[in-house]
């Protein structure tokens, strides 16, 4: 039985960061460009890497919130909340797969 590839992890938040990674889905620009030509195993490998990165980013953001305190105004908490929202959308993508 041939393994079926996953749906694209794109969540339509398509902005590249300084490292040429999408701030929405986390894929590199090369992964985005190659997605349709990757075989299913390669696509699943990308999703596995994204899931590991998602877990680590969530841990880091939760630690920042804990260190700063929810009401202390040292950074724009809206930025942290926005990142957590995008992470939640990515978790929804992984849950559908």
CSV table of N, CA, C and O in Angstrom, one decimal:
chain,number,residue,atom,x,y,z
A,1,UNK,N,0.8,-1.2,0.0
A,1,UNK,CA,0.0,0.0,0.0
A,1,UNK,C,0.9,1.2,0.0
A,1,UNK,O,1.8,1.4,0.8
A,2,UNK,N,0.6,2.2,-0.9
A,2,UNK,CA,1.4,3.4,-1.0
A,2,UNK,C,0.9,4.4,0.1
A,2,UNK,O,-0.3,4.6,0.3
A,3,UNK,N,1.9,5.0,0.7
A,3,UNK,CA,1.6,6.0,1.8
A,3,UNK,C,1.1,7.2,1.1
A,3,UNK,O,1.7,7.7,0.1
A,4,UNK,N,0.1,7.8,1.7
A,4,UNK,CA,-0.5,9.1,1.2
A,4,UNK,C,0.2,10.2,1.9
A,4,UNK,O,0.4,10.2,3.1
A,5,UNK,N,0.5,11.3,1.1
A,5,UNK,CA,1.1,12.4,1.7
A,5,UNK,C,0.1,13.3,2.5
A,5,UNK,O,-1.1,13.2,2.2
A,6,UNK,N,0.6,14.1,3.4
A,6,UNK,CA,-0.3,14.9,4.2
A,6,UNK,C,-0.7,16.2,3.4
A,6,UNK,O,-0.1,16.5,2.4
A,7,UNK,N,-1.8,16.9,3.9
A,7,UNK,CA,-2.1,18.1,3.3
A,7,UNK,C,-1.0,19.2,3.6
A,7,UNK,O,-0.3,19.0,4.6
A,8,UNK,N,-1.0,20.2,2.9
A,8,UNK,CA,0.0,21.2,3.1
A,8,UNK,C,-0.2,21.9,4.5
A,8,UNK,O,-1.4,22.1,4.9
A,9,UNK,N,0.8,22.1,5.2
A,9,UNK,CA,0.7,22.8,6.5
A,9,UNK,C,0.4,24.3,6.5
A,9,UNK,O,0.3,25.0,7.5
A,10,UNK,N,0.3,24.8,5.3
A,10,UNK,CA,0.1,26.3,5.1
A,10,UNK,C,-1.2,26.7,5.8
A,10,UNK,O,-2.2,26.1,5.7
A,11,UNK,N,-1.0,27.8,6.6
A,11,UNK,CA,-2.2,28.4,7.3
A,11,UNK,C,-2.5,29.8,6.8
A,11,UNK,O,-3.2,30.6,7.4
A,12,UNK,N,-1.9,30.1,5.6
A,12,UNK,CA,-2.1,31.4,5.0
A,12,UNK,C,-1.6,32.6,5.8
A,12,UNK,O,-2.2,33.7,5.8
A,13,UNK,N,-0.6,32.4,6.5
A,13,UNK,CA,0.2,33.5,7.2
A,13,UNK,C,1.6,33.4,6.6
A,13,UNK,O,2.5,32.9,7.2
A,14,UNK,N,1.7,33.9,5.3
A,14,UNK,CA,2.9,33.6,4.5
A,14,UNK,C,3.8,34.8,4.6
A,14,UNK,O,3.7,35.7,3.8
A,15,UNK,N,4.7,34.8,5.5
A,15,UNK,CA,5.8,35.8,5.7
A,15,UNK,C,7.1,35.1,6.0
A,15,UNK,O,7.1,34.3,7.0
A,16,UNK,N,8.1,35.4,5.3
A,16,UNK,CA,9.4,34.8,5.6
A,16,UNK,C,10.2,35.6,6.6
A,16,UNK,O,10.2,36.8,6.5
A,17,UNK,N,10.8,34.9,7.5
A,17,UNK,CA,11.6,35.6,8.5
A,17,UNK,C,13.0,35.7,8.0
A,17,UNK,O,13.3,35.4,6.8
A,18,UNK,N,14.0,36.2,8.8
A,18,UNK,CA,15.3,36.4,8.4
A,18,UNK,C,16.0,35.2,8.0
A,18,UNK,O,17.0,35.2,7.2
A,19,UNK,N,15.6,34.0,8.5
A,19,UNK,CA,16.2,32.7,8.1
A,19,UNK,C,15.5,32.1,7.0
A,19,UNK,O,15.7,30.9,6.7
A,20,UNK,N,14.7,32.8,6.2
A,20,UNK,CA,13.9,32.2,5.1
A,20,UNK,C,13.0,31.1,5.5
A,20,UNK,O,12.8,30.2,4.7
A,21,UNK,N,12.4,31.2,6.7
A,21,UNK,CA,11.3,30.3,7.1
A,21,UNK,C,10.0,31.1,7.2
A,21,UNK,O,10.0,32.2,7.6
A,22,UNK,N,8.9,30.4,6.8
A,22,UNK,CA,7.6,31.0,6.9
A,22,UNK,C,7.2,31.2,8.4
A,22,UNK,O,7.3,30.2,9.1
A,23,UNK,N,6.8,32.3,8.8
A,23,UNK,CA,6.3,32.6,10.1
A,23,UNK,C,5.0,31.9,10.4
A,23,UNK,O,4.6,31.8,11.5
A,24,UNK,N,4.3,31.5,9.4
A,24,UNK,CA,3.0,30.9,9.5
A,24,UNK,C,3.1,29.4,9.7
A,24,UNK,O,2.8,28.8,10.8
A,25,UNK,N,3.7,28.7,8.7
A,25,UNK,CA,3.8,27.2,8.8
A,25,UNK,C,5.1,26.7,9.3
A,25,UNK,O,5.2,25.5,9.7
A,26,UNK,N,6.1,27.5,9.3
A,26,UNK,CA,7.4,27.1,9.8
A,26,UNK,C,8.3,26.4,8.7
A,26,UNK,O,9.5,26.1,9.0
A,27,UNK,N,7.8,26.2,7.5
A,27,UNK,CA,8.6,25.6,6.5
A,27,UNK,C,9.7,26.5,6.0
A,27,UNK,O,9.5,27.7,6.0
A,28,UNK,N,10.8,26.0,5.5
A,28,UNK,CA,11.8,26.8,4.8
A,28,UNK,C,11.3,27.1,3.4
A,28,UNK,O,10.4,26.5,2.9
A,29,UNK,N,11.9,28.2,2.8
A,29,UNK,CA,11.4,28.5,1.5
A,29,UNK,C,11.7,27.4,0.5
A,29,UNK,O,10.9,27.2,-0.4
A,30,UNK,N,12.7,26.6,0.7
A,30,UNK,CA,13.0,25.4,-0.1
A,30,UNK,C,11.9,24.4,0.0
A,30,UNK,O,11.4,23.8,-0.9
A,31,UNK,N,11.5,24.1,1.3
A,31,UNK,CA,10.4,23.2,1.5
A,31,UNK,C,9.1,23.6,0.9
A,31,UNK,O,8.3,22.8,0.4
A,32,UNK,N,8.8,24.9,1.0
A,32,UNK,CA,7.6,25.4,0.4
A,32,UNK,C,7.6,25.2,-1.1
A,32,UNK,O,6.7,24.7,-1.7
A,33,UNK,N,8.7,25.6,-1.7
A,33,UNK,CA,8.9,25.5,-3.2
A,33,UNK,C,8.8,24.0,-3.6
A,33,UNK,O,8.2,23.7,-4.7
A,34,UNK,N,9.3,23.1,-2.9
A,34,UNK,CA,9.4,21.7,-3.3
A,34,UNK,C,8.2,20.9,-2.8
A,34,UNK,O,8.0,19.7,-3.2
A,35,UNK,N,7.3,21.4,-2.0
A,35,UNK,CA,6.2,20.6,-1.3
A,35,UNK,C,5.5,19.7,-2.3
A,35,UNK,O,5.3,18.6,-2.1
A,36,UNK,N,5.0,20.3,-3.4
A,36,UNK,CA,4.3,19.5,-4.4
A,36,UNK,C,5.1,18.5,-5.1
A,36,UNK,O,4.5,17.5,-5.7
A,37,UNK,N,6.4,18.6,-5.1
A,37,UNK,CA,7.2,17.6,-5.8
A,37,UNK,C,7.8,16.6,-4.8
A,37,UNK,O,8.5,15.6,-5.2
A,38,UNK,N,7.6,16.8,-3.5
A,38,UNK,CA,8.1,15.8,-2.5
A,38,UNK,C,7.3,14.6,-2.5
A,38,UNK,O,6.1,14.6,-2.8
A,39,UNK,N,8.0,13.5,-2.2
A,39,UNK,CA,7.2,12.2,-2.0
A,39,UNK,C,6.6,12.2,-0.6
A,39,UNK,O,7.0,13.1,0.2
A,40,UNK,N,5.6,11.4,-0.4
A,40,UNK,CA,4.9,11.4,0.9
A,40,UNK,C,5.9,11.3,2.1
A,40,UNK,O,5.6,12.0,3.1
A,41,UNK,N,6.9,10.4,2.0
A,41,UNK,CA,7.8,10.3,3.1
A,41,UNK,C,8.5,11.6,3.5
A,41,UNK,O,8.7,12.0,4.6
A,42,UNK,N,8.9,12.3,2.4
A,42,UNK,CA,9.6,13.6,2.6
A,42,UNK,C,8.6,14.6,3.3
A,42,UNK,O,9.0,15.4,4.1
A,43,UNK,N,7.4,14.6,2.8
A,43,UNK,CA,6.4,15.5,3.4
A,43,UNK,C,6.1,15.2,4.8
A,43,UNK,O,6.1,16.1,5.7
A,44,UNK,N,6.0,13.9,5.2
A,44,UNK,CA,5.8,13.6,6.6
A,44,UNK,C,7.0,13.9,7.4
A,44,UNK,O,6.8,14.3,8.6
A,45,UNK,N,8.2,13.8,6.8
A,45,UNK,CA,9.4,14.2,7.6
A,45,UNK,C,9.4,15.7,7.9
A,45,UNK,O,9.8,16.1,9.0
A,46,UNK,N,8.9,16.5,6.9
A,46,UNK,CA,8.8,18.0,7.2
A,46,UNK,C,7.8,18.2,8.3
A,46,UNK,O,8.1,19.0,9.2
A,47,UNK,N,6.7,17.5,8.3
A,47,UNK,CA,5.7,17.7,9.3
A,47,UNK,C,6.2,17.3,10.7
A,47,UNK,O,5.9,17.9,11.7
A,48,UNK,N,7.0,16.2,10.7
A,48,UNK,CA,7.6,15.8,12.0
A,48,UNK,C,8.5,16.8,12.5
A,48,UNK,O,8.5,17.1,13.7
A,49,UNK,N,9.3,17.4,11.7
A,49,UNK,CA,10.2,18.5,12.1
A,49,UNK,C,9.4,19.7,12.6
A,49,UNK,O,9.8,20.3,13.6
A,50,UNK,N,8.4,20.0,11.9
A,50,UNK,CA,7.5,21.2,12.3
A,50,UNK,C,6.9,20.9,13.6
A,50,UNK,O,6.8,21.8,14.5
A,51,UNK,N,6.4,19.7,13.8
A,51,UNK,CA,5.8,19.4,15.1
A,51,UNK,C,6.8,19.5,16.3
A,51,UNK,O,6.5,20.0,17.3
A,52,UNK,N,8.0,19.0,16.1
A,52,UNK,CA,9.1,19.2,17.1
A,52,UNK,C,9.4,20.7,17.4
A,52,UNK,O,9.5,21.1,18.5
A,53,UNK,N,9.4,21.5,16.3
A,53,UNK,CA,9.7,22.9,16.5
A,53,UNK,C,8.5,23.6,17.2
A,53,UNK,O,8.7,24.5,18.0
A,54,UNK,N,7.3,23.1,16.9
A,54,UNK,CA,6.1,23.7,17.5
A,54,UNK,C,6.1,23.4,19.0
A,54,UNK,O,5.8,24.4,19.8
A,55,UNK,N,6.4,22.2,19.4
A,55,UNK,CA,6.5,21.9,20.8
A,55,UNK,C,7.5,22.7,21.5
A,55,UNK,O,7.3,23.3,22.6
A,56,UNK,N,8.7,22.9,20.9
A,56,UNK,CA,9.8,23.7,21.5
A,56,UNK,C,9.4,25.2,21.6
A,56,UNK,O,9.6,25.8,22.6
A,57,UNK,N,8.8,25.7,20.5
A,57,UNK,CA,8.4,27.1,20.5
A,57,UNK,C,7.3,27.4,21.6
A,57,UNK,O,7.4,28.4,22.3
A,58,UNK,N,6.4,26.5,21.7
A,58,UNK,CA,5.3,26.6,22.7
A,58,UNK,C,6.0,26.6,24.1
A,58,UNK,O,5.6,27.5,25.0
A,59,UNK,N,6.9,25.7,24.4
A,59,UNK,CA,7.6,25.7,25.7
A,59,UNK,C,8.3,27.0,25.9
A,59,UNK,O,8.2,27.5,27.0
A,60,UNK,N,9.0,27.5,24.9
A,60,UNK,CA,9.8,28.8,25.1
A,60,UNK,C,8.8,29.9,25.4
A,60,UNK,O,9.1,30.8,26.3
A,61,UNK,N,7.7,30.0,24.7
A,61,UNK,CA,6.8,31.1,24.9
A,61,UNK,C,6.1,31.0,26.2
A,61,UNK,O,5.9,32.0,26.9
A,62,UNK,N,5.7,29.8,26.6
A,62,UNK,CA,5.1,29.7,28.0
A,62,UNK,C,6.1,30.0,29.1
A,62,UNK,O,5.8,30.6,30.1
A,63,UNK,N,7.4,29.7,28.8
A,63,UNK,CA,8.4,30.1,29.8
A,63,UNK,C,8.6,31.7,29.9
A,63,UNK,O,8.7,32.2,31.0
A,64,UNK,N,8.5,32.3,28.7
A,64,UNK,CA,8.6,33.8,28.7
A,64,UNK,C,7.4,34.4,29.5
A,64,UNK,O,7.6,35.3,30.3
A,65,UNK,N,6.2,33.8,29.2
A,65,UNK,CA,5.0,34.3,29.9
A,65,UNK,C,5.2,34.1,31.4
A,65,UNK,O,4.9,35.0,32.2
A,66,UNK,N,5.7,33.0,31.8
A,66,UNK,CA,5.9,32.7,33.3
A,66,UNK,C,7.0,33.6,33.9
A,66,UNK,O,6.8,34.2,34.9
A,67,UNK,N,8.1,33.8,33.1
A,67,UNK,CA,9.2,34.7,33.7
A,67,UNK,C,8.7,36.2,33.8
A,67,UNK,O,9.1,36.8,34.7
A,68,UNK,N,7.9,36.6,32.8
A,68,UNK,CA,7.5,38.0,32.8
A,68,UNK,C,6.3,38.3,33.7
A,68,UNK,O,6.1,39.4,34.1
A,69,UNK,N,5.5,37.3,33.9
A,69,UNK,CA,4.3,37.5,34.6
A,69,UNK,C,3.2,38.0,33.6
A,69,UNK,O,3.5,38.7,32.7
A,70,UNK,N,2.0,37.6,33.8
A,70,UNK,CA,1.0,37.8,32.7
A,70,UNK,C,0.7,39.3,32.6
A,70,UNK,O,0.3,39.8,31.6
A,71,UNK,N,0.9,40.1,33.7
A,71,UNK,CA,0.4,41.5,33.7
A,71,UNK,C,1.6,42.5,33.7
A,71,UNK,O,1.4,43.7,33.5
A,72,UNK,N,2.8,42.0,33.7
A,72,UNK,CA,4.0,42.9,33.7
A,72,UNK,C,4.2,43.4,32.3
A,72,UNK,O,4.2,42.6,31.3
A,73,UNK,N,4.4,44.7,32.1
A,73,UNK,CA,4.5,45.2,30.7
A,73,UNK,C,6.0,45.5,30.4
A,73,UNK,O,6.5,46.6,30.5
A,74,UNK,N,6.7,44.4,30.0
A,74,UNK,CA,8.1,44.5,29.6
A,74,UNK,C,8.2,44.3,28.1
A,74,UNK,O,9.1,44.7,27.5
A,75,UNK,N,7.3,43.5,27.6
A,75,UNK,CA,7.2,43.3,26.1
A,75,UNK,C,5.7,43.4,25.7
A,75,UNK,O,4.9,43.3,26.6
A,76,UNK,N,5.5,43.5,24.5
A,76,UNK,CA,4.1,43.5,24.0
A,76,UNK,C,3.6,42.2,24.1
A,76,UNK,O,3.9,41.3,23.3
A,77,UNK,N,2.6,41.9,25.0
A,77,UNK,CA,2.1,40.6,25.2
A,77,UNK,C,1.2,40.2,24.0
A,77,UNK,O,1.0,39.0,23.8
A,78,UNK,N,0.8,41.2,23.2
A,78,UNK,CA,0.1,40.8,22.0
A,78,UNK,C,0.9,40.0,21.0
A,78,UNK,O,0.4,39.1,20.3
A,79,UNK,N,2.3,40.2,21.0
A,79,UNK,CA,3.1,39.4,20.2
A,79,UNK,C,3.2,38.0,20.6
A,79,UNK,O,3.0,37.0,19.8
A,80,UNK,N,3.3,37.8,21.9
A,80,UNK,CA,3.3,36.4,22.5
A,80,UNK,C,1.9,35.8,22.2
A,80,UNK,O,1.9,34.6,21.7
A,81,UNK,N,0.8,36.5,22.4
A,81,UNK,CA,-0.5,35.9,22.1
A,81,UNK,C,-0.7,35.6,20.7
A,81,UNK,O,-1.3,34.5,20.3
A,82,UNK,N,-0.1,36.4,19.8
A,82,UNK,CA,-0.2,36.1,18.3
A,82,UNK,C,0.5,34.9,18.0
A,82,UNK,O,0.0,34.0,17.2
A,83,UNK,N,1.7,34.7,18.6
A,83,UNK,CA,2.5,33.5,18.3
A,83,UNK,C,1.7,32.3,18.8
A,83,UNK,O,1.7,31.2,18.2
A,84,UNK,N,1.1,32.4,20.0
A,84,UNK,CA,0.4,31.2,20.5
A,84,UNK,C,-0.8,30.9,19.7
A,84,UNK,O,-1.2,29.7,19.5
A,85,UNK,N,-1.4,31.9,19.1
A,85,UNK,CA,-2.6,31.7,18.2
A,85,UNK,C,-2.1,30.9,17.0
A,85,UNK,O,-2.8,30.0,16.5
A,86,UNK,N,-1.0,31.4,16.3
A,86,UNK,CA,-0.5,30.7,15.2
A,86,UNK,C,-0.1,29.2,15.5
A,86,UNK,O,-0.4,28.3,14.8
A,87,UNK,N,0.5,29.0,16.7
A,87,UNK,CA,0.8,27.7,17.1
A,87,UNK,C,-0.4,26.8,17.3
A,87,UNK,O,-0.4,25.7,16.9
A,88,UNK,N,-1.5,27.4,17.8
A,88,UNK,CA,-2.8,26.7,17.9
A,88,UNK,C,-3.3,26.3,16.6
A,88,UNK,O,-3.8,25.2,16.4
A,89,UNK,N,-3.2,27.2,15.6
A,89,UNK,CA,-3.6,26.8,14.2
A,89,UNK,C,-2.8,25.7,13.7
A,89,UNK,O,-3.3,24.8,13.0
A,90,UNK,N,-1.5,25.7,13.9
A,90,UNK,CA,-0.6,24.6,13.5
A,90,UNK,C,-1.0,23.3,14.1
A,90,UNK,O,-1.0,22.2,13.5
A,91,UNK,N,-1.3,23.4,15.4
A,91,UNK,CA,-1.7,22.2,16.1
A,91,UNK,C,-3.0,21.6,15.5
A,91,UNK,O,-3.1,20.4,15.4
A,92,UNK,N,-3.9,22.5,15.0
A,92,UNK,CA,-5.1,22.0,14.3
A,92,UNK,C,-4.7,21.3,13.1
A,92,UNK,O,-5.3,20.2,12.7
A,93,UNK,N,-3.7,21.8,12.3
A,93,UNK,CA,-3.3,21.1,11.1
A,93,UNK,C,-2.8,19.7,11.4
A,93,UNK,O,-3.1,18.7,10.8
A,94,UNK,N,-1.9,19.6,12.5
A,94,UNK,CA,-1.4,18.3,12.8
A,94,UNK,C,-2.5,17.3,13.3
A,94,UNK,O,-2.4,16.2,13.0
A,95,UNK,N,-3.5,17.9,14.0
A,95,UNK,CA,-4.5,17.0,14.5
A,95,UNK,C,-5.4,16.4,13.3
A,95,UNK,O,-5.9,15.3,13.5
A,96,UNK,N,-5.5,17.1,12.2
A,96,UNK,CA,-6.2,16.6,11.1
A,96,UNK,C,-5.5,15.5,10.3
A,96,UNK,O,-6.1,14.8,9.6
A,97,UNK,N,-4.2,15.5,10.5
A,97,UNK,CA,-3.4,14.5,9.8
A,97,UNK,C,-3.4,13.1,10.4
A,97,UNK,O,-3.6,12.8,11.4
